Amino acid sequence: MILLKEYATRQGINVPAGMAMLKEMVTRKYNISGDNNATRQIWSENLAHPPMGVRPRRRRAETVYFIGCVGSFYPRVYSIPQSLVQVLERKDVEFTTMGEDEWCCGYPLYVAGMRDQMAELVRHNVQQVRQIGAKRVIFSCPSCYYAWAHLYPEVTDMRGIQLQHAVEFFTDLFPAGDVSLGPVEEVVTYHDPCDLGRKSGVFDAPREILARIPGLEFREMAASRENALCCGGGGDVEISDPSVSREVAVRRIGQVQATGARYVISACQQCVRTLQEGARRGKVRVRAMDIAQLVWKSIEAKSS
């Protein structure tokens, strides 16, 4: 499918207007929203006490948190990077963020059939990480994670840089028996993001974290893991055909509702956005939350 998109793009065949606009924004503004990239840290502005690594940013650090365009520019999910950086600070992780030096990972161009436009973004992002001296990059966006892990090595040397999605990093931060997690008395289910689950094979880590939070009751959806339905927001569908995106989101929320869970947890900023909208449109009283938000909620419960 990607190869067909690449052929169509090169030939100028039936390229949706939204895809042309996406290319313009990413290659000129370095993000998918078209905002001034100098405002990439806007998500952190209402943090009462921004952790070191956010404001101010560290010039050198072992770990870089690559936030991604959705978490950086879409207010509905600002609380995801906010939660993650507070978790890192509470667990004494010396990290930094890249601010305006973070450019779009390039994945939206890839799935639009514009792989050739990615190279500048790839080289820039890797160069910034190397200048910081980081040995690890963590992600809360599965698409960014997939791009770095599977597409970046085709463009540049990635040796010496460990890549982890936040849920994988959490399994190290919160080993079995960790006492820093407090009780969260809720019934939850888990939505597997396409780029983290089927495409990257990360299924167990998020479920292990859920199992380590006291008081949490987990109910698996019938369509889960390799068979999970997309949230409706992946693969540029929201841009190319919003009606399809909404329809799939409402359908997925129906599967969440069937479990009786009050919360659907995911590990993807875009999935959370899309599922929130699906619940609103379907008039279903289910709340979508990222696992970073849930972990921070658990830590706060322990502290209270």
Coordinates of C-alpha atoms in Angstrom, one line a residue:
M1 CA 0.0 0.0 0.0
I2 CA 2.8 2.4 0.9
L3 CA 4.5 1.7 -2.4
L4 CA 1.3 2.4 -4.3
K5 CA 1.0 5.7 -2.5
E6 CA 4.6 6.6 -3.4
Y7 CA 3.9 5.8 -7.0
A8 CA 0.7 7.9 -7.0
T9 CA 2.5 10.8 -5.3
R10 CA 5.4 10.8 -7.7
Q11 CA 3.0 10.7 -10.7
G12 CA 0.6 13.2 -9.2
I13 CA -2.2 10.7 -9.4
N14 CA -5.3 11.4 -7.2
V15 CA -3.3 13.0 -4.3
P16 CA -5.9 14.3 -1.8
A17 CA -5.7 18.0 -1.1
G18 CA -5.2 17.3 2.6
M19 CA -2.0 15.3 1.8
A20 CA -0.6 18.2 -0.3
M21 CA -1.3 20.5 2.7
L22 CA 0.3 18.1 5.1
K23 CA 3.5 18.0 3.0
E24 CA 3.6 21.8 2.9
M25 CA 3.2 22.1 6.7
V26 CA 5.8 19.4 7.6
T27 CA 8.5 20.5 5.1
R28 CA 8.1 24.2 5.8
K29 CA 6.9 24.4 9.5
Y30 CA 8.4 21.0 10.6
N31 CA 5.1 19.9 12.3
I32 CA 1.7 18.6 11.2
S33 CA -0.3 21.5 12.7
G34 CA 1.3 24.3 10.7
D35 CA 2.1 26.2 13.9
N36 CA 5.4 28.1 14.4
N37 CA 7.8 25.3 15.5
A38 CA 9.3 27.7 18.1
T39 CA 6.1 27.1 20.1
R40 CA 6.7 23.4 20.6
Q41 CA 7.0 23.7 24.3
I42 CA 3.5 25.3 24.6
W43 CA 2.2 22.1 26.1
S44 CA 4.2 22.8 29.2
E45 CA 3.1 26.3 29.9
N46 CA 0.4 25.5 32.6
L47 CA 2.7 23.2 34.5
A48 CA 3.1 24.8 37.9
H49 CA 6.6 23.6 38.3
P50 CA 8.1 22.5 35.0
P51 CA 10.7 19.8 35.5
M52 CA 14.3 20.4 34.7
G53 CA 14.7 19.3 31.1
V54 CA 11.5 21.0 30.1
R55 CA 12.0 24.6 31.2
P56 CA 14.9 25.1 31.2
R57 CA 16.1 22.3 28.9
R58 CA 19.3 20.5 29.7
R59 CA 22.0 20.9 27.1
R60 CA 23.4 17.4 27.9
A61 CA 21.4 14.4 29.1
E62 CA 21.4 10.6 28.9
T63 CA 17.7 10.5 27.9
V64 CA 15.7 12.6 25.4
Y65 CA 12.0 12.6 25.5
F66 CA 10.8 13.1 21.8
I67 CA 7.3 14.4 22.3
G68 CA 5.9 14.3 18.8
C69 CA 3.6 16.8 17.0
V70 CA 0.3 15.7 18.5
G71 CA 1.4 16.0 22.1
S72 CA 3.2 19.3 21.4
F73 CA 0.4 21.2 19.5
Y74 CA -3.0 19.7 20.3
P75 CA -4.4 21.0 23.6
R76 CA -6.7 18.1 24.2
V77 CA -3.7 15.9 24.9
Y78 CA -1.2 18.3 26.5
S79 CA -1.7 16.4 29.7
I80 CA 0.0 13.3 28.2
P81 CA 3.5 14.9 27.9
Q82 CA 2.8 16.8 31.1
S83 CA 2.2 13.6 33.0
L84 CA 5.2 11.8 31.5
V85 CA 7.7 14.5 32.4
Q86 CA 6.4 14.6 35.9
V87 CA 6.8 10.8 36.2
L88 CA 10.4 11.1 34.9
E89 CA 11.1 13.8 37.4
R90 CA 9.6 11.9 40.3
K91 CA 11.7 8.8 39.4
D92 CA 14.9 10.9 39.2
V93 CA 15.4 10.3 35.5
E94 CA 17.9 12.9 34.1
F95 CA 16.2 13.8 30.8
T96 CA 15.7 16.7 28.4
T97 CA 13.3 17.7 25.6
M98 CA 14.3 19.3 22.3
G99 CA 11.8 22.2 22.1
E100 CA 11.9 23.9 18.7
D101 CA 14.9 21.7 17.7
E102 CA 12.4 18.8 17.6
W103 CA 11.0 18.4 14.1
C104 CA 8.2 16.1 12.9
C105 CA 9.5 12.5 12.9
G106 CA 8.4 12.3 9.2
Y107 CA 6.0 9.4 9.7
P108 CA 3.0 11.3 8.3
L109 CA 4.9 11.9 5.1
Y110 CA 5.9 8.2 4.9
V111 CA 2.3 6.9 5.2
A112 CA 1.2 9.5 2.6
G113 CA 3.6 8.1 0.1
M114 CA 6.2 10.9 0.5
R115 CA 9.1 8.9 1.9
D116 CA 11.6 10.9 -0.2
Q117 CA 10.7 14.1 1.8
M118 CA 11.7 12.5 5.1
A119 CA 15.5 12.5 4.9
E120 CA 16.0 16.1 6.0
L121 CA 13.8 15.6 9.1
V122 CA 15.5 12.3 10.0
R123 CA 19.0 13.7 9.8
H124 CA 18.1 16.8 11.7
N125 CA 16.5 14.9 14.6
V126 CA 19.3 12.4 15.0
Q127 CA 21.9 15.1 14.8
Q128 CA 20.1 17.0 17.6
V129 CA 20.0 13.9 19.8
R130 CA 23.7 13.3 19.2
Q131 CA 24.6 16.9 20.1
I132 CA 22.8 16.4 23.4
G133 CA 24.9 13.3 24.0
A134 CA 21.9 11.2 24.7
K135 CA 22.1 7.4 24.6
R136 CA 18.3 6.8 24.9
V137 CA 15.2 8.4 23.2
I138 CA 11.8 7.7 24.7
F139 CA 8.5 8.3 23.0
S140 CA 4.8 8.7 23.9
C141 CA 3.8 8.6 20.2
P142 CA 3.9 5.1 18.6
S143 CA 4.2 6.6 15.1
C144 CA 7.3 8.5 16.1
Y145 CA 8.7 5.4 17.8
Y146 CA 8.0 3.3 14.7
A147 CA 9.6 5.8 12.4
W148 CA 12.8 6.1 14.5
A149 CA 13.1 2.3 15.0
H150 CA 12.2 1.1 11.5
L151 CA 12.6 4.0 9.0
Y152 CA 15.5 6.1 10.4
P153 CA 18.1 3.4 10.0
E154 CA 17.4 3.4 6.3
V155 CA 18.6 7.1 6.2
T156 CA 21.3 7.5 8.8
D157 CA 23.5 5.7 11.3
M158 CA 21.5 5.0 14.5
R159 CA 24.2 3.1 16.4
G160 CA 24.5 4.0 20.0
I161 CA 21.0 5.3 20.5
Q162 CA 18.5 3.1 22.4
L163 CA 14.8 3.6 21.4
Q164 CA 12.0 2.9 23.8
H165 CA 8.3 3.7 23.9
A166 CA 7.3 5.1 27.3
V167 CA 5.5 1.8 28.2
E168 CA 8.7 -0.1 27.7
F169 CA 10.6 2.4 29.8
F170 CA 7.9 2.2 32.5
T171 CA 8.5 -1.5 32.9
D172 CA 12.1 -0.6 33.9
L173 CA 11.1 2.3 36.1
F174 CA 8.3 0.4 37.9
P175 CA 9.5 -3.2 38.4
A176 CA 7.1 -5.8 39.9
G177 CA 6.6 -4.9 43.6
D178 CA 7.5 -1.3 43.2
V179 CA 6.0 0.7 46.1
S180 CA 5.8 4.1 44.4
L181 CA 2.5 3.3 42.7
G182 CA -0.7 4.1 44.6
P183 CA -4.2 2.7 44.3
V184 CA -6.5 3.6 41.4
E185 CA -9.9 2.1 42.0
E186 CA -11.2 2.0 38.4
V187 CA -12.3 -0.5 35.8
V188 CA -10.3 -0.1 32.6
T189 CA -9.6 -1.7 29.2
Y190 CA -6.7 -1.2 26.9
H191 CA -6.6 -0.1 23.3
D192 CA -3.6 -1.4 21.3
P193 CA -2.3 1.4 19.0
C194 CA -1.6 0.1 15.5
D195 CA 2.0 1.4 15.3
L196 CA 2.9 0.1 18.8
G197 CA 1.1 -3.2 18.6
R198 CA 0.8 -4.8 15.2
K199 CA 3.6 -2.9 13.7
S200 CA 6.1 -2.9 16.6
G201 CA 5.1 -6.0 18.6
V202 CA 4.7 -4.2 21.9
F203 CA 1.7 -5.9 23.5
D204 CA 2.9 -7.1 27.0
A205 CA 4.5 -4.0 28.4
P206 CA 1.4 -1.8 28.8
R207 CA -0.5 -4.7 30.3
E208 CA 2.3 -5.4 32.8
I209 CA 2.1 -1.8 33.9
L210 CA -1.7 -1.9 34.3
A211 CA -1.2 -5.1 36.4
R212 CA 1.2 -3.3 38.7
I213 CA -1.2 -0.5 39.7
P214 CA -3.0 -1.4 42.9
G215 CA -6.8 -1.4 42.8
L216 CA -7.1 -1.4 39.0
E217 CA -9.5 -3.9 37.4
F218 CA -8.5 -4.7 33.8
R219 CA -10.9 -6.1 31.3
E220 CA -9.6 -7.1 27.9
M221 CA -11.6 -6.3 24.8
A222 CA -12.6 -9.1 22.5
A223 CA -10.7 -7.5 19.6
S224 CA -7.3 -6.9 21.2
R225 CA -3.6 -7.3 20.7
E226 CA -2.9 -8.4 17.0
N227 CA -6.7 -8.3 16.3
A228 CA -7.3 -4.8 17.7
L229 CA -9.4 -2.4 15.7
C230 CA -7.7 0.9 14.7
C231 CA -8.9 3.9 16.7
G232 CA -9.7 5.6 13.4
G233 CA -7.0 8.3 13.6
G234 CA -4.0 6.5 12.2
G235 CA -2.4 6.4 8.8
D236 CA -3.4 10.1 8.0
V237 CA -7.0 8.9 7.8
E238 CA -8.2 11.9 9.9
I239 CA -6.7 14.2 7.3
S240 CA -7.7 12.3 4.1
D241 CA -11.2 11.2 5.1
P242 CA -12.5 12.5 8.5
S243 CA -15.8 10.8 8.1
V244 CA -14.2 7.4 8.0
S245 CA -12.0 8.3 11.0
R246 CA -15.1 9.2 13.0
E247 CA -17.0 6.1 12.0
V248 CA -14.2 3.8 13.1
A249 CA -13.7 5.7 16.4
V250 CA -17.4 5.3 17.3
R251 CA -17.2 1.6 16.4
R252 CA -14.1 1.1 18.6
I253 CA -15.8 2.9 21.5
G254 CA -18.7 0.5 21.2
Q255 CA -16.2 -2.4 21.7
V256 CA -14.9 -0.5 24.8
Q257 CA -18.4 -0.1 26.1
A258 CA -19.0 -3.8 25.8
T259 CA -16.4 -4.5 28.5
G260 CA -18.2 -2.4 31.0
A261 CA -14.9 -0.4 31.6
R262 CA -15.2 3.3 32.6
Y263 CA -11.8 4.1 31.1
V264 CA -10.1 3.0 27.9
I265 CA -6.3 3.3 28.4
S266 CA -4.0 3.6 25.4
A267 CA -0.3 4.4 24.8
C268 CA -0.8 6.9 21.9
Q269 CA -1.6 10.6 21.9
Q270 CA -3.5 10.3 18.6
C271 CA -5.5 7.3 19.8
V272 CA -6.5 9.2 22.9
R273 CA -7.7 12.2 20.9
T274 CA -9.6 10.0 18.4
L275 CA -11.2 7.8 21.1
Q276 CA -12.3 10.9 23.1
E277 CA -14.0 12.2 20.0
G278 CA -15.6 8.8 19.3
A279 CA -17.0 8.7 22.9
R280 CA -18.4 12.2 22.5
R281 CA -20.0 11.4 19.1
G282 CA -21.3 8.1 20.3
K283 CA -22.6 9.7 23.5
V284 CA -20.9 7.0 25.5
R285 CA -19.7 7.7 29.1
V286 CA -16.2 6.3 28.6
R287 CA -13.1 8.3 29.2
A288 CA -9.9 7.8 27.1
M289 CA -6.6 8.2 28.9
D290 CA -3.0 7.6 28.1
I291 CA -1.0 5.2 30.2
A292 CA 1.4 8.0 31.2
Q293 CA -1.6 9.9 32.7
L294 CA -2.7 6.8 34.5
V295 CA 0.8 6.2 36.0
W296 CA 1.0 9.8 37.1
K297 CA -2.5 9.5 38.7
S298 CA -1.3 6.4 40.5
I299 CA 1.9 8.2 41.8
E300 CA -0.2 11.1 43.0
A301 CA -2.5 8.7 44.8
K302 CA 0.5 7.2 46.6
S303 CA 1.6 10.7 47.7
S304 CA -1.8 11.9 49.0

